[in-house]
XYZ file of C-alpha atoms in Angstrom:
112
model
C 94.641 93.696 115.609
C 95.701 90.768 116.963
C 93.835 88.450 119.675
C 95.476 86.657 122.066
C 93.244 83.741 124.112
C 95.419 84.435 127.253
C 96.119 82.627 130.725
C 97.895 84.882 132.767
C 99.121 81.925 134.734
C 100.870 80.114 132.564
C 104.463 81.232 131.576
C 104.183 80.315 127.748
C 101.131 82.698 127.649
C 103.097 85.594 129.619
C 106.037 85.332 127.262
C 103.679 85.235 124.159
C 101.894 88.334 125.013
C 105.467 89.718 126.339
C 106.827 88.989 122.659
C 104.088 90.159 120.883
C 104.494 93.742 123.106
C 107.975 94.045 122.029
C 106.785 94.056 118.383
C 104.632 96.724 119.093
C 101.688 94.496 117.991
C 98.131 95.923 118.513
C 96.768 93.128 120.773
C 93.272 92.210 121.842
C 93.875 90.138 125.068
C 90.981 87.912 126.057
C 91.283 85.586 129.002
C 89.748 82.639 127.861
C 88.932 81.162 131.423
C 87.385 84.333 132.589
C 85.256 84.447 129.059
C 84.687 81.069 128.047
C 84.694 80.427 123.981
C 81.173 78.921 122.793
C 81.248 75.913 120.391
C 80.709 77.840 117.150
C 83.978 79.984 118.572
C 86.237 77.091 118.919
C 85.501 75.556 115.790
C 86.258 79.035 114.120
C 89.545 78.999 115.695
C 90.409 75.144 114.721
C 89.835 76.272 111.371
C 92.189 79.102 111.497
C 94.665 76.772 113.283
C 94.081 73.923 110.623
C 93.958 71.495 113.207
C 91.373 68.967 114.858
C 89.881 69.481 118.173
C 92.570 67.292 119.771
C 95.270 69.482 118.169
C 93.947 72.443 120.175
C 93.228 70.612 123.720
C 95.320 70.255 126.504
C 95.690 66.288 126.809
C 97.663 65.795 130.156
C 95.247 67.507 132.240
C 92.881 65.806 135.085
C 90.035 67.114 133.266
C 90.919 65.419 130.186
C 91.069 61.765 131.788
C 88.442 62.449 133.804
C 86.201 63.334 131.006
C 87.314 59.835 129.374
C 88.277 62.128 126.407
C 90.963 59.950 124.442
C 88.783 58.681 122.185
C 86.060 61.019 121.901
C 84.511 62.134 118.435
C 84.949 65.956 117.407
C 81.998 67.517 118.560
C 82.378 65.688 121.974
C 85.812 67.609 122.381
C 84.301 70.553 120.571
C 82.124 70.685 123.974
C 84.341 69.534 126.272
C 86.715 72.477 125.300
C 83.741 75.103 125.651
C 82.525 73.508 129.213
C 86.045 73.386 130.363
C 88.253 76.047 129.295
C 91.156 74.793 131.258
C 91.237 72.049 128.477
C 91.968 74.378 125.372
C 95.920 75.126 124.596
C 97.375 78.280 125.361
C 98.116 80.803 124.028
C 96.263 80.947 121.147
C 97.265 84.090 118.900
C 95.042 85.015 115.855
C 95.957 87.888 112.964
C 92.953 87.753 110.725
C 92.183 84.324 108.947
C 94.814 82.495 110.447
C 95.916 81.365 114.256
C 98.939 79.733 115.892
C 99.739 78.393 119.211
C 102.326 80.427 120.948
C 104.070 77.247 121.953
C 107.048 77.630 121.973
C 105.997 81.723 122.455
C 108.205 82.407 118.967
C 105.715 80.561 116.986
C 103.452 83.596 116.776
C 106.273 85.302 114.578
C 105.144 82.947 111.683
C 101.887 85.223 111.518
C 102.909 88.579 112.330
């Protein structure tokens, strides 16, 4: 079973979900803006993605600038994502111990 951290308002997220559906994948859809991740879940995703906190953040969001996160440490960035889920890059697809960011959507094919 795959898990997609999904924002239905995002075209890349919708395209990624459609691609997974076309592959007949069994998918658990989590709308992370409605069901925010806690810091522990964010750290787990970072480990599966193999990235630092900044690597899974939307750094061009207004909230990133407003919260002065450019030079923040890892823990501050993780807390910011937990408190402001909009800062999490989307979509993220997880298959067991691996995860990818679906930008472009075809990235998810690597973990199917």
